[in-house]
Amino acid sequence: MTKKIAVLAGDGIGPEIMAEAIKVLNVLNGQMNLGLEFENGLIGGAAYDVHGSPFPQPTIDLVKKADAILLGAVGGKKWESLDISVRPEKGLLGLRSVLRLFSNLRPAILYPQLANASSLKPELVSGLDLMIVRELTGGIYFGQPRGIRILESGEKQGFNTLVYSESEIRRIGHSAFKIAQKRNKKLCSVDKANVLECTELWREVMIEVGKEYPDVELSHMYVDNAAMQLIRAPKQFDVMVTTNMFGDILSDAAAMLTGSIGMLPSASLDANGKGMYEPIHGSAPDIAGKGIANPLATILSAAMMLRYTFNLSVAADRIENAVNSALNANVRTADIFSEGMIKVSTSQMGDAVVSALQNGAI
Ligand code: NAD
């Protein structure tokens, strides 16, 4: 069966890193007959330049009919003075909302070869492999009422509303339990149930949903403790699931445990597993066009796509193992370079992954 992938390279280093991910997928496609088909589309500043919109109709049509979307990055100085409604970043928001992507997957993986890049002691983080599942479309970032009002006393008051319905919690719960089933079957739900009623309900519903996944061990943690534990002993976690705001903060903290922005993939999924896959970093305008960007986050995003949208876990494992082999061969792009290693360009790093695949990295 063919699997349609919309490829949106975007701006800055986007096209450079995307070329490497497609190179890797093409080799795997040939080796394993995966039926992957690619179609390119414009997003962000590149789309604005052609269509006057960062998420134009042809791209909307393309992503709607695709089974998965692979995205590079958007944004850059050239478009910073545009009206906010047509800035490149609006393209991403449009994509999330058109496709109803509510489940944000943020892995934090630290390859032992890069353990020195972390600000934590290598023994605490070496081999770290955790996944934060963040609810992306609800909670306090979207709750009504919200605003800044003037009280009778004349003083201003800012207010926001933390709100989650049972169905929203159930939906992200199922998404997280299914992900835990594909990993080490341990799920930690993070809330503040001792203070916030909304997350008291969150905990109740997670427990209910958990009954449908008896093979997954469910635990609960208050968010303040979770923040401490992430820094104290991050390897205790497999999958964490949490609200939009808690996930926003915890996933950035977890990303920094790995010390390297060029290595981290991410995914945003809908209720049926259709997803958008992208590196967590931006378009890096400071290094765009120099051929030195690290393509591994994008290549690993492609592996996530195979695993979570297409259920091709063997193919996903092969990409991840090939990345590991490339690191074992001591090749490093500038961002992860250290003394004694071999400094390579963006395309040479892609070649190293391809060559590991061709040499049968398993
Ligand atoms: P950034 O992630 O683009 O860059 C931060 C730093 O990390 C830079 O020094 C950059 O050179 C480096 N870096 C990032 N990715 C790298 C890679 N693959 N290899 C090597 N080094 C890498 O963040 P920024 O500089 O704050 O933002 C630049 C632009 O990207 C802005 O327009 C911003 O709005 C946009 N942005 C887009 C996304 C997205 O597309 N999802 C995310 C964040 C920022």
Short mmCIF file of C-alpha atoms and ligand atoms in Angstrom, two decimals:
data_model
loop_
_atom_site.label_atom_id
_atom_site.label_comp_id
_atom_site.label_asym_id
_atom_site.label_seq_id
_atom_site.Cartn_x
_atom_site.Cartn_y
_atom_site.Cartn_z
CA MET A 1 0.00 0.00 0.00
CA THR A 2 1.37 3.44 -0.84
CA LYS A 3 2.01 5.84 1.99
CA LYS A 4 1.70 9.48 0.99
CA ILE A 5 4.10 11.86 2.69
CA ALA A 6 3.80 15.62 2.29
CA VAL A 7 7.29 17.12 2.47
CA LEU A 8 7.39 20.74 3.67
CA ALA A 9 11.02 21.80 3.87
CA GLY A 10 10.29 25.43 4.86
CA ASP A 11 12.93 28.10 5.40
CA GLY A 12 16.56 28.59 6.46
CA ILE A 13 18.27 25.23 7.00
CA GLY A 14 14.92 23.47 6.33
CA PRO A 15 15.71 22.46 2.72
CA GLU A 16 19.26 21.33 3.64
CA ILE A 17 18.24 19.02 6.48
CA MET A 18 15.14 17.77 4.66
CA ALA A 19 17.25 16.66 1.67
CA GLU A 20 19.18 14.35 4.02
CA ALA A 21 16.03 12.87 5.60
CA ILE A 22 14.58 12.14 2.16
CA LYS A 23 17.91 10.62 1.07
CA VAL A 24 17.75 8.22 4.05
CA LEU A 25 14.06 7.39 3.50
CA ASN A 26 14.67 6.71 -0.20
CA VAL A 27 17.39 4.18 0.60
CA LEU A 28 15.19 2.44 3.18
CA ASN A 29 12.22 2.55 0.80
CA GLY A 30 14.31 0.75 -1.81
CA GLN A 31 15.67 -1.79 0.67
CA MET A 32 12.39 -2.65 2.40
CA ASN A 33 9.81 -1.83 -0.26
CA LEU A 34 7.90 0.41 2.13
CA GLY A 35 5.70 2.10 -0.50
CA LEU A 36 6.63 5.63 0.60
CA GLU A 37 5.66 8.40 -1.85
CA PHE A 38 6.77 12.00 -1.45
CA GLU A 39 5.16 15.22 -2.60
CA ASN A 40 6.72 18.62 -1.88
CA GLY A 41 4.81 21.66 -0.68
CA LEU A 42 5.53 25.19 0.49
CA ILE A 43 5.15 26.46 4.04
CA GLY A 44 6.33 29.44 6.09
CA GLY A 45 8.31 32.25 4.48
CA ALA A 46 8.91 30.21 1.31
CA ALA A 47 5.13 29.90 0.87
CA TYR A 48 4.56 33.58 1.66
CA ASP A 49 7.03 34.61 -1.05
CA VAL A 50 5.08 32.67 -3.69
CA HIS A 51 1.47 32.81 -2.48
CA GLY A 52 1.34 35.71 0.00
CA SER A 53 0.39 33.25 2.76
CA PRO A 54 2.52 31.01 5.04
CA PHE A 55 -0.05 28.19 4.69
CA PRO A 56 -1.57 28.56 1.23
CA GLN A 57 -4.45 26.54 -0.24
CA PRO A 58 -2.26 24.15 -2.30
CA THR A 59 -0.42 23.20 0.91
CA ILE A 60 -3.70 22.80 2.81
CA ASP A 61 -4.93 20.43 0.07
CA LEU A 62 -1.64 18.54 0.09
CA VAL A 63 -1.51 17.95 3.88
CA LYS A 64 -5.17 16.95 4.01
CA LYS A 65 -4.70 14.17 1.48
CA ALA A 66 -1.32 13.03 2.87
CA ASP A 67 -0.97 10.23 5.45
CA ALA A 68 1.88 12.06 7.20
CA ILE A 69 3.73 15.34 6.99
CA LEU A 70 7.48 15.79 7.29
CA LEU A 71 8.44 19.37 8.08
CA GLY A 72 11.81 21.15 8.19
CA ALA A 73 11.55 24.53 9.92
CA VAL A 74 10.04 27.93 9.25
CA GLY A 75 10.98 31.56 9.88
CA GLY A 76 13.77 34.01 9.31
CA LYS A 77 14.76 37.68 9.42
CA LYS A 78 13.34 38.36 5.95
CA TRP A 79 9.77 37.84 7.20
CA GLU A 80 10.07 39.30 10.73
CA SER A 81 8.51 42.65 9.87
CA LEU A 82 5.42 41.12 8.22
CA ASP A 83 2.03 41.46 9.83
CA ILE A 84 1.67 38.76 12.51
CA SER A 85 -1.19 37.12 10.56
CA VAL A 86 1.14 36.12 7.69
CA ARG A 87 4.38 35.45 9.56
CA PRO A 88 5.97 32.05 8.78
CA GLU A 89 5.14 30.64 12.25
CA LYS A 90 1.41 31.09 11.45
CA GLY A 91 1.91 28.33 8.87
CA LEU A 92 2.66 25.84 11.64
CA LEU A 93 -0.31 26.93 13.74
CA GLY A 94 -2.53 26.62 10.66
CA LEU A 95 -1.26 23.12 10.00
CA ARG A 96 -1.90 21.99 13.59
CA SER A 97 -5.40 23.37 13.56
CA VAL A 98 -6.42 22.12 10.07
CA LEU A 99 -5.24 18.61 10.93
CA ARG A 100 -6.47 18.72 14.57
CA LEU A 101 -3.08 17.64 15.92
CA PHE A 102 -3.65 17.47 19.67
CA SER A 103 -0.94 15.08 20.86
CA ASN A 104 2.59 16.41 20.89
CA LEU A 105 5.38 13.84 21.25
CA ARG A 106 8.70 15.18 22.47
CA PRO A 107 11.36 12.52 22.96
CA ALA A 108 14.54 13.32 24.85
CA ILE A 109 17.24 10.91 23.79
CA LEU A 110 20.88 11.16 24.71
CA TYR A 111 23.15 8.91 22.73
CA PRO A 112 25.95 7.72 25.03
CA GLN A 113 28.48 9.01 22.46
CA LEU A 114 27.23 12.57 23.18
CA ALA A 115 26.85 12.27 26.97
CA ASN A 116 29.40 15.04 27.53
CA ALA A 117 27.13 17.55 25.74
CA SER A 118 24.68 17.50 28.66
CA SER A 119 24.98 19.91 31.56
CA LEU A 120 24.26 16.98 33.89
CA LYS A 121 26.79 14.33 34.93
CA PRO A 122 27.22 11.80 32.09
CA GLU A 123 26.22 8.87 34.32
CA LEU A 124 22.85 10.55 35.05
CA VAL A 125 21.94 11.10 31.40
CA SER A 126 23.95 8.71 29.23
CA GLY A 127 21.48 6.49 27.39
CA LEU A 128 18.50 8.65 28.39
CA ASP A 129 15.43 7.82 26.29
CA LEU A 130 12.19 9.34 27.48
CA MET A 131 9.08 10.62 25.75
CA ILE A 132 6.91 13.51 26.89
CA VAL A 133 3.36 13.48 25.51
CA ARG A 134 1.93 17.00 25.77
CA GLU A 135 -1.72 17.88 25.18
CA LEU A 136 -1.49 20.57 22.50
CA THR A 137 -4.89 22.12 21.81
CA GLY A 138 -6.56 22.65 25.20
CA GLY A 139 -5.85 23.74 28.76
CA ILE A 140 -4.92 27.17 30.01
CA TYR A 141 -3.45 28.40 26.69
CA PHE A 142 -6.90 28.23 25.07
CA GLY A 143 -9.39 28.30 28.02
CA GLN A 144 -12.08 30.98 28.21
CA PRO A 145 -12.64 33.43 29.81
CA ARG A 146 -9.27 35.10 29.50
CA GLY A 147 -8.01 38.64 29.35
CA ILE A 148 -7.00 41.67 31.37
CA ARG A 149 -9.81 43.53 33.12
CA ILE A 150 -10.08 46.60 35.33
CA LEU A 151 -11.41 45.99 38.82
CA GLU A 152 -13.75 48.37 40.66
CA SER A 153 -10.71 49.61 42.58
CA GLY A 154 -9.20 50.70 39.24
CA GLU A 155 -6.48 48.05 39.47
CA LYS A 156 -5.83 45.85 36.42
CA GLN A 157 -6.26 42.09 36.75
CA GLY A 158 -5.00 39.43 34.35
CA PHE A 159 -6.86 36.11 34.18
CA ASN A 160 -6.77 32.80 32.31
CA THR A 161 -8.79 29.64 32.68
CA LEU A 162 -7.46 26.11 33.02
CA VAL A 163 -10.12 23.88 31.54
CA TYR A 164 -10.16 20.28 30.31
CA SER A 165 -13.22 18.24 29.47
CA GLU A 166 -13.29 14.49 30.14
CA SER A 167 -13.20 13.76 26.40
CA GLU A 168 -10.08 15.90 25.89
CA ILE A 169 -8.30 14.09 28.73
CA ARG A 170 -9.46 10.69 27.50
CA ARG A 171 -8.20 11.46 23.97
CA ILE A 172 -4.67 12.41 25.07
CA GLY A 173 -4.73 9.51 27.56
CA HIS A 174 -5.36 6.96 24.80
CA SER A 175 -2.66 8.54 22.66
CA ALA A 176 -0.11 8.31 25.52
CA PHE A 177 -1.02 4.73 26.53
CA LYS A 178 -0.65 3.59 22.90
CA ILE A 179 2.78 5.21 22.74
CA ALA A 180 3.78 3.55 26.03
CA GLN A 181 2.71 0.21 24.52
CA LYS A 182 5.22 0.78 21.70
CA ARG A 183 7.98 1.53 24.23
CA ASN A 184 8.73 0.19 27.73
CA LYS A 185 5.09 0.17 28.91
CA LYS A 186 5.55 2.66 31.76
CA LEU A 187 3.43 5.83 31.77
CA CYS A 188 3.72 8.64 34.31
CA SER A 189 0.84 11.13 34.30
CA VAL A 190 1.91 14.55 35.54
CA ASP A 191 -0.64 16.83 37.21
CA LYS A 192 -1.18 19.18 40.13
CA ALA A 193 -4.17 17.30 41.53
CA ASN A 194 -3.45 18.50 45.08
CA VAL A 195 -4.19 22.11 44.11
CA LEU A 196 -6.04 22.24 40.76
CA GLU A 197 -9.47 20.58 40.43
CA CYS A 198 -9.05 20.48 36.68
CA THR A 199 -6.07 18.17 37.08
CA GLU A 200 -7.88 16.18 39.80
CA LEU A 201 -10.24 15.26 36.97
CA TRP A 202 -7.19 14.66 34.72
CA ARG A 203 -5.92 12.05 37.20
CA GLU A 204 -9.36 10.41 37.57
CA VAL A 205 -9.77 10.05 33.81
CA MET A 206 -6.20 8.76 33.32
CA ILE A 207 -6.90 6.02 35.86
CA GLU A 208 -10.12 5.12 34.01
CA VAL A 209 -8.40 5.05 30.59
CA GLY A 210 -5.57 2.99 32.12
CA LYS A 211 -8.00 0.11 32.77
CA GLU A 212 -8.08 -0.44 29.00
CA TYR A 213 -4.29 -0.86 28.92
CA PRO A 214 -3.51 -3.46 31.61
CA ASP A 215 -0.07 -4.07 30.06
CA VAL A 216 1.01 -0.46 30.81
CA GLU A 217 2.08 0.48 34.34
CA LEU A 218 0.51 3.87 35.20
CA SER A 219 1.92 6.18 37.86
CA HIS A 220 1.16 9.79 38.86
CA MET A 221 3.41 12.65 39.84
CA TYR A 222 2.82 16.27 40.80
CA VAL A 223 4.42 18.64 38.31
CA ASP A 224 6.81 20.25 40.79
CA ASN A 225 8.18 16.84 41.76
CA ALA A 226 8.32 15.84 38.07
CA ALA A 227 10.49 18.88 37.34
CA MET A 228 12.85 17.90 40.17
CA GLN A 229 12.96 14.23 39.16
CA LEU A 230 13.73 15.16 35.53
CA ILE A 231 16.90 16.85 36.71
CA ARG A 232 17.70 14.42 39.56
CA ALA A 233 17.19 11.05 37.86
CA PRO A 234 15.70 11.43 34.37
CA LYS A 235 16.28 7.80 33.40
CA GLN A 236 13.48 6.70 35.78
CA PHE A 237 10.93 7.83 33.13
CA ASP A 238 9.73 6.08 30.00
CA VAL A 239 6.64 8.02 28.84
CA MET A 240 5.20 11.08 30.62
CA VAL A 241 1.78 12.54 29.73
CA THR A 242 0.68 15.98 30.81
CA THR A 243 -1.30 19.13 30.10
CA ASN A 244 -0.46 21.76 27.53
CA MET A 245 1.32 24.20 29.85
CA PHE A 246 3.11 21.63 32.06
CA GLY A 247 4.21 19.81 28.88
CA ASP A 248 5.48 23.01 27.30
CA ILE A 249 7.81 23.59 30.24
CA LEU A 250 8.83 20.00 31.03
CA SER A 251 9.58 19.12 27.39
CA ASP A 252 11.98 22.04 27.00
CA ALA A 253 13.70 21.12 30.27
CA ALA A 254 13.98 17.49 29.09
CA ALA A 255 15.33 18.61 25.70
CA MET A 256 18.13 20.49 27.40
CA LEU A 257 19.15 17.37 29.35
CA THR A 258 20.46 16.14 26.03
CA GLY A 259 22.45 19.33 25.41
CA SER A 260 21.99 19.30 21.65
CA ILE A 261 19.14 20.93 19.77
CA GLY A 262 20.21 19.42 16.43
CA MET A 263 19.49 15.85 17.61
CA LEU A 264 15.87 16.03 18.78
CA PRO A 265 12.84 15.01 16.72
CA SER A 266 9.17 15.58 17.55
CA ALA A 267 5.70 14.65 16.36
CA SER A 268 2.17 16.02 16.59
CA LEU A 269 -0.61 13.46 16.08
CA ASP A 270 -4.35 13.47 15.48
CA ALA A 271 -6.83 10.96 16.92
CA ASN A 272 -6.11 8.45 14.13
CA GLY A 273 -2.33 8.57 14.29
CA LYS A 274 -1.90 10.85 11.28
CA GLY A 275 0.94 13.13 12.17
CA MET A 276 3.28 15.97 11.46
CA TYR A 277 6.94 15.21 12.16
CA GLU A 278 9.61 17.87 12.62
CA PRO A 279 12.87 18.61 14.41
CA ILE A 280 12.39 20.68 17.58
CA HIS A 281 14.84 23.35 16.41
CA GLY A 282 14.04 26.33 14.22
CA SER A 283 15.31 27.45 10.82
CA ALA A 284 18.74 28.48 12.22
CA PRO A 285 19.21 31.50 9.90
CA ASP A 286 22.70 32.04 11.34
CA ILE A 287 23.99 28.88 9.64
CA ALA A 288 21.55 28.53 6.71
CA GLY A 289 23.20 27.90 3.33
CA LYS A 290 26.55 26.95 4.89
CA GLY A 291 26.00 23.19 4.67
CA ILE A 292 26.90 22.67 8.33
CA ALA A 293 23.48 22.09 9.97
CA ASN A 294 22.92 18.83 11.80
CA PRO A 295 20.33 16.79 9.86
CA LEU A 296 19.94 14.07 12.52
CA ALA A 297 16.88 15.60 14.26
CA THR A 298 15.07 15.56 10.91
CA ILE A 299 16.27 12.05 10.06
CA LEU A 300 15.06 10.89 13.50
CA SER A 301 11.72 12.67 12.88
CA ALA A 302 11.39 10.49 9.77
CA ALA A 303 12.00 7.42 11.97
CA MET A 304 9.23 8.59 14.34
CA MET A 305 6.91 8.93 11.34
CA LEU A 306 7.56 5.32 10.34
CA ARG A 307 6.94 4.16 13.92
CA TYR A 308 3.89 6.19 14.95
CA THR A 309 1.91 6.84 11.75
CA PHE A 310 2.85 3.82 9.67
CA ASN A 311 3.49 1.26 12.43
CA LEU A 312 6.75 0.29 10.71
CA SER A 313 8.77 -0.24 13.87
CA VAL A 314 11.46 -2.39 12.22
CA ALA A 315 12.12 0.32 9.63
CA ALA A 316 12.14 2.99 12.37
CA ASP A 317 14.61 0.92 14.40
CA ARG A 318 16.85 0.64 11.34
CA ILE A 319 17.08 4.43 10.97
CA GLU A 320 17.71 4.92 14.68
CA ASN A 321 20.39 2.22 14.66
CA ALA A 322 21.98 3.75 11.56
CA VAL A 323 22.20 7.12 13.37
CA ASN A 324 23.83 5.32 16.27
CA SER A 325 26.32 3.66 13.89
CA ALA A 326 27.14 7.02 12.28
CA LEU A 327 27.92 8.43 15.73
CA ASN A 328 30.01 5.35 16.48
CA ALA A 329 31.99 6.13 13.34
CA ASN A 330 32.90 9.40 15.12
CA VAL A 331 31.43 11.70 12.46
CA ARG A 332 30.02 14.92 13.94
CA THR A 333 28.47 18.09 12.52
CA ALA A 334 29.84 21.31 14.03
CA ASP A 335 27.13 21.58 16.74
CA ILE A 336 28.07 18.22 18.31
CA PHE A 337 31.76 18.25 17.43
CA SER A 338 34.35 17.57 20.11
CA GLU A 339 38.10 17.01 20.13
CA GLY A 340 39.24 13.87 18.33
CA MET A 341 36.06 13.50 16.23
CA ILE A 342 35.70 13.92 12.44
CA LYS A 343 33.92 17.15 11.51
CA VAL A 344 31.45 16.62 8.65
CA SER A 345 28.97 18.67 6.62
CA THR A 346 25.18 18.26 6.55
CA SER A 347 25.28 16.02 3.49
CA GLN A 348 28.24 13.98 4.76
CA MET A 349 26.27 13.25 7.94
CA GLY A 350 23.35 12.10 5.76
CA ASP A 351 25.80 9.95 3.79
CA ALA A 352 27.12 8.39 7.01
CA VAL A 353 23.58 7.33 7.99
CA VAL A 354 22.93 5.99 4.48
CA SER A 355 26.17 4.06 4.52
CA ALA A 356 25.26 2.52 7.91
CA LEU A 357 21.91 1.47 6.40
CA GLN A 358 23.66 -0.03 3.39
CA ASN A 359 26.07 -1.87 5.65
CA GLY A 360 23.09 -3.41 7.39
CA ALA A 361 22.88 -1.43 10.66
CA ILE A 362 20.29 -3.37 12.63
P1 NAD B 1 16.87 27.95 16.18
O1 NAD B 1 16.46 26.64 16.74
O2 NAD B 1 16.62 28.14 14.72
O3 NAD B 1 18.43 28.18 16.45
C1 NAD B 1 18.99 28.26 17.76
C2 NAD B 1 20.51 27.96 17.68
O4 NAD B 1 20.68 26.56 17.45
C3 NAD B 1 21.19 28.67 16.53
O5 NAD B 1 22.48 29.05 16.93
C4 NAD B 1 21.27 27.63 15.43
O6 NAD B 1 22.36 27.78 14.56
C5 NAD B 1 21.39 26.33 16.25
N1 NAD B 1 20.77 25.20 15.54
C6 NAD B 1 19.43 24.99 15.39
N2 NAD B 1 19.22 23.89 14.67
C7 NAD B 1 20.45 23.39 14.35
C8 NAD B 1 20.90 22.26 13.61
N3 NAD B 1 20.04 21.40 13.04
N4 NAD B 1 22.21 22.07 13.49
C9 NAD B 1 23.10 22.90 14.05
N5 NAD B 1 22.75 23.98 14.78
C10 NAD B 1 21.43 24.22 14.91
O7 NAD B 1 16.13 29.08 17.01
P2 NAD B 1 16.12 30.67 16.80
O8 NAD B 1 17.45 31.15 16.33
O9 NAD B 1 15.53 31.21 18.05
O10 NAD B 1 15.03 30.92 15.66
C11 NAD B 1 15.35 31.09 14.29
C12 NAD B 1 14.08 31.12 13.48
O11 NAD B 1 13.43 29.85 13.56
C13 NAD B 1 13.06 32.15 13.95
O12 NAD B 1 12.46 32.73 12.83
C14 NAD B 1 12.05 31.33 14.75
O13 NAD B 1 10.78 31.91 14.76
C15 NAD B 1 12.05 30.03 13.96
N6 NAD B 1 11.64 28.85 14.72
C16 NAD B 1 10.94 27.92 14.03
C17 NAD B 1 10.57 26.73 14.65
C18 NAD B 1 9.86 25.69 13.81
O14 NAD B 1 9.88 25.79 12.60
N7 NAD B 1 9.26 24.70 14.42
C19 NAD B 1 10.94 26.48 15.97
C20 NAD B 1 11.69 27.45 16.65
C21 NAD B 1 12.05 28.63 16.01
#
